[in-house]
Amino acid sequence: MARTGPQRIPGASLTYFYGDGAFSGSDMEVNCGVAHTTEGRTVPSYADASGRRGANAPTVTGLPDCAAKKIRWYQHYDVDESARALANKLGGIETNTANVFQIELVGTCDPKTRDAWVRAGHRQDVDFIFWPEAPEWALAEVAWLVRWLHDEHRVPLTCVKDWLAYGVDARRPGVVPASYGASPARMSHDQWRAFTGWCGHQHVPENDHGDPGAMDFARVIALAKGTAAEEDDMPTTDEIVKAIATRDGHFGVPARWREDNPTNDKWKLESVLAYIGDRVIDVSEQVKVLTAQAAARDAVLAKLIEGGGLDAAEIQAAAEAGAQAALDKLGTALQEKE
């Protein structure tokens, strides 16, 4: 089977690449992904019992840089090359070679490990990630890779529903950690053969591990699809109206409005707009009257000045006083309308 599409993840380091050495994998076409957690705070060597580095490596390892709010990716195998992070029993079902892309996320899914790290002085979301409570930026970084694999290799933007906690979980009462071993979340052989999309180590048959615990992978998928919270649509006019109206669609209005309209005890949007419109018309009419009065005043003043009976400065002072009185009267009238 030929490898198709880009095989190197953009920006990923090849410092720990094992695909061209003793542990090079088989060709395949990825159509699903498995998420793991390393249960440590640095990139592992993935050595086996004999100390051979890379013997148990996934396709890629993500090392969180909490200060920069970025994940540094270290690629170990080509995208369409089988990795080695899953158990694969002799005579059983294929796991590593079952068209699966494998991500190891540096950090922990175990509450006990998280608590131990905190007691030792390490700070959650600063020095390490507890993946069941991963910050949004970390999930978004994982979502970037998930989206890239969808766009370049058609790995579906879907995931399994149940991600059991690596600890107490009501969905598997009496068993701790709930996600470990033969949990109800683990797939059968037939389910695994037919599977596409994303799951965790806890879902793969022939495996016991329960990572990545109750990681919010549904949120990762939502982010990969572009449905992040910051991209939500602006509220519609109807939504705004509902937000400021009472439960039955009526508005609270000033008491003076109700005095002007004593028969209207339920103000809906159309009533509010009609009342505002009437007030605008009233103001417009009064402005027209004042404009006409000002024009007439100017004409009289011009004739008086031409007759020589009045000083121009005195006339100007009287005109300004009259105009101010008219404006004061208009303001009083508008206040009475409210």
GROMACS .gro file of C-alpha atoms in nm, residues 45-186:
model
  142
   45SER     CA    1   1.240   0.796   2.492
   46TYR     CA    2   0.981   0.523   2.421
   47ALA     CA    3   1.249   0.267   2.497
   48ASP     CA    4   1.168  -0.101   2.546
   49ALA     CA    5   1.297  -0.324   2.826
   50SER     CA    6   1.628  -0.352   2.641
   51GLY     CA    7   1.667   0.025   2.632
   52ARG     CA    8   1.611   0.059   2.257
   53ARG     CA    9   1.477   0.409   2.196
   54GLY     CA   10   1.166   0.441   1.985
   55ALA     CA   11   1.053   0.082   2.033
   56ASN     CA   12   0.712   0.195   2.165
   57ALA     CA   13   0.674   0.531   1.994
   58PRO     CA   14   0.351   0.679   1.858
   59THR     CA   15   0.326   0.871   1.531
   60VAL     CA   16   0.373   1.205   1.704
   61THR     CA   17   0.424   1.345   2.054
   62GLY     CA   18   0.280   1.679   2.162
   63LEU     CA   19   0.481   1.870   2.424
   64PRO     CA   20   0.283   2.163   2.572
   65ASP     CA   21   0.464   2.496   2.599
   66CYS     CA   22   0.233   2.654   2.855
   67ALA     CA   23   0.407   2.992   2.855
   68ALA     CA   24   0.362   3.030   2.479
   69LYS     CA   25   0.028   2.846   2.478
   70LYS     CA   26   0.152   2.620   2.202
   71ILE     CA   27   0.213   2.249   2.155
   72ARG     CA   28   0.553   2.153   2.015
   73TRP     CA   29   0.506   1.849   1.791
   74TYR     CA   30   0.774   1.578   1.760
   75GLN     CA   31   0.708   1.340   1.472
   76HIS     CA   32   0.835   0.984   1.504
   77TYR     CA   33   0.685   0.819   1.194
   78ASP     CA   34   0.540   0.923   0.860
   79VAL     CA   35   0.166   0.983   0.871
   80ASP     CA   36   0.088   0.670   0.669
   81GLU     CA   37   0.339   0.452   0.854
   82SER     CA   38   0.240   0.228   1.143
   83ALA     CA   39   0.359   0.338   1.486
   84ARG     CA   40   0.420   0.122   1.795
   85ALA     CA   41   0.236   0.268   2.098
   86LEU     CA   42  -0.046   0.011   2.113
   87ALA     CA   43  -0.032  -0.343   2.244
   88ASN     CA   44  -0.076  -0.601   1.969
   89LYS     CA   45  -0.120  -0.960   2.081
   90LEU     CA   46  -0.001  -1.249   1.867
   91GLY     CA   47  -0.287  -1.410   1.679
   92GLY     CA   48  -0.526  -1.131   1.773
   93ILE     CA   49  -0.658  -0.826   1.593
   94GLU     CA   50  -0.429  -0.572   1.429
   95THR     CA   51  -0.389  -0.252   1.630
   96ASN     CA   52  -0.082  -0.046   1.534
   97THR     CA   53  -0.116  -0.136   1.166
   98ALA     CA   54  -0.494  -0.079   1.149
   99ASN     CA   55  -0.466   0.250   0.959
  100VAL     CA   56  -0.432   0.437   1.288
  101PHE     CA   57  -0.254   0.765   1.356
  102GLN     CA   58  -0.132   0.785   1.718
  103ILE     CA   59  -0.085   1.100   1.929
  104GLU     CA   60   0.090   1.098   2.266
  105LEU     CA   61   0.018   1.412   2.470
  106VAL     CA   62   0.278   1.497   2.732
  107GLY     CA   63   0.107   1.529   3.069
  108THR     CA   64  -0.129   1.312   3.271
  109CYS     CA   65  -0.488   1.193   3.281
  110ASP     CA   66  -0.452   1.044   3.630
  111PRO     CA   67  -0.586   1.262   3.917
  112LYS     CA   68  -0.343   1.094   4.158
  113THR     CA   69  -0.046   1.183   3.938
  114ARG     CA   70  -0.174   1.539   3.903
  115ASP     CA   71  -0.207   1.571   4.281
  116ALA     CA   72   0.141   1.430   4.337
  117TRP     CA   73   0.293   1.676   4.090
  118VAL     CA   74   0.115   1.967   4.258
  119ARG     CA   75   0.238   1.857   4.600
  120ALA     CA   76   0.590   1.849   4.456
  121GLY     CA   77   0.555   2.214   4.355
  122HIS     CA   78   0.458   2.176   3.989
  123ARG     CA   79   0.175   2.401   3.875
  124GLN     CA   80  -0.115   2.273   3.666
  125ASP     CA   81  -0.151   2.461   3.334
  126VAL     CA   82   0.188   2.623   3.397
  127ASP     CA   83   0.430   2.332   3.438
  128PHE     CA   84   0.211   2.051   3.308
  129ILE     CA   85  -0.131   1.970   3.160
  130PHE     CA   86  -0.391   1.754   3.333
  131TRP     CA   87  -0.566   1.655   3.013
  132PRO     CA   88  -0.918   1.596   3.152
  133GLU     CA   89  -0.907   1.965   3.253
  134ALA     CA   90  -0.696   2.091   2.964
  135PRO     CA   91  -0.720   2.466   2.893
  136GLU     CA   92  -0.888   2.578   2.574
  137TRP     CA   93  -0.563   2.671   2.403
  138ALA     CA   94  -0.427   2.316   2.450
  139LEU     CA   95  -0.740   2.158   2.306
  140ALA     CA   96  -0.721   2.404   2.015
  141GLU     CA   97  -0.364   2.297   1.944
  142VAL     CA   98  -0.470   1.932   1.929
  143ALA     CA   99  -0.763   2.038   1.711
  144TRP     CA  100  -0.522   2.198   1.464
  145LEU     CA  101  -0.353   1.861   1.403
  146VAL     CA  102  -0.687   1.678   1.393
  147ARG     CA  103  -0.809   1.925   1.128
  148TRP     CA  104  -0.488   1.892   0.926
  149LEU     CA  105  -0.527   1.514   0.921
  150HIS     CA  106  -0.885   1.557   0.805
  151ASP     CA  107  -0.794   1.800   0.528
  152GLU     CA  108  -0.486   1.612   0.405
  153HIS     CA  109  -0.575   1.249   0.484
  154ARG     CA  110  -0.953   1.246   0.522
  155VAL     CA  111  -0.953   1.127   0.883
  156PRO     CA  112  -1.316   1.198   0.986
  157LEU     CA  113  -1.390   1.480   1.231
  158THR     CA  114  -1.577   1.248   1.466
  159CYS     CA  115  -1.498   1.075   1.793
  160VAL     CA  116  -1.640   0.812   2.024
  161LYS     CA  117  -1.898   0.931   2.276
  162ASP     CA  118  -1.777   0.794   2.610
  163TRP     CA  119  -1.437   0.888   2.751
  164LEU     CA  120  -1.422   0.734   3.098
  165ALA     CA  121  -1.224   0.898   3.375
  166TYR     CA  122  -0.894   0.751   3.486
  167GLY     CA  123  -1.036   0.750   3.838
  168VAL     CA  124  -1.389   0.734   3.975
  169ASP     CA  125  -1.661   0.738   3.709
  170ALA     CA  126  -2.032   0.676   3.765
  171ARG     CA  127  -2.052   0.500   3.430
  172ARG     CA  128  -1.839   0.218   3.575
  173PRO     CA  129  -1.916   0.213   3.946
  174GLY     CA  130  -1.689   0.024   4.181
  175VAL     CA  131  -1.391   0.012   3.943
  176VAL     CA  132  -1.102   0.259   3.981
  177PRO     CA  133  -0.958   0.367   3.748
  178ALA     CA  134  -1.281   0.332   3.553
  179SER     CA  135  -1.120   0.361   3.209
  180TYR     CA  136  -0.863   0.087   3.270
  181GLY     CA  137  -0.898  -0.271   3.150
  182ALA     CA  138  -1.217  -0.424   3.015
  183SER     CA  139  -1.430  -0.114   3.052
  184PRO     CA  140  -1.766  -0.064   2.876
  185ALA     CA  141  -1.596   0.195   2.658
  186ARG     CA  142  -1.351  -0.053   2.505
   0.00000   0.00000   0.00000
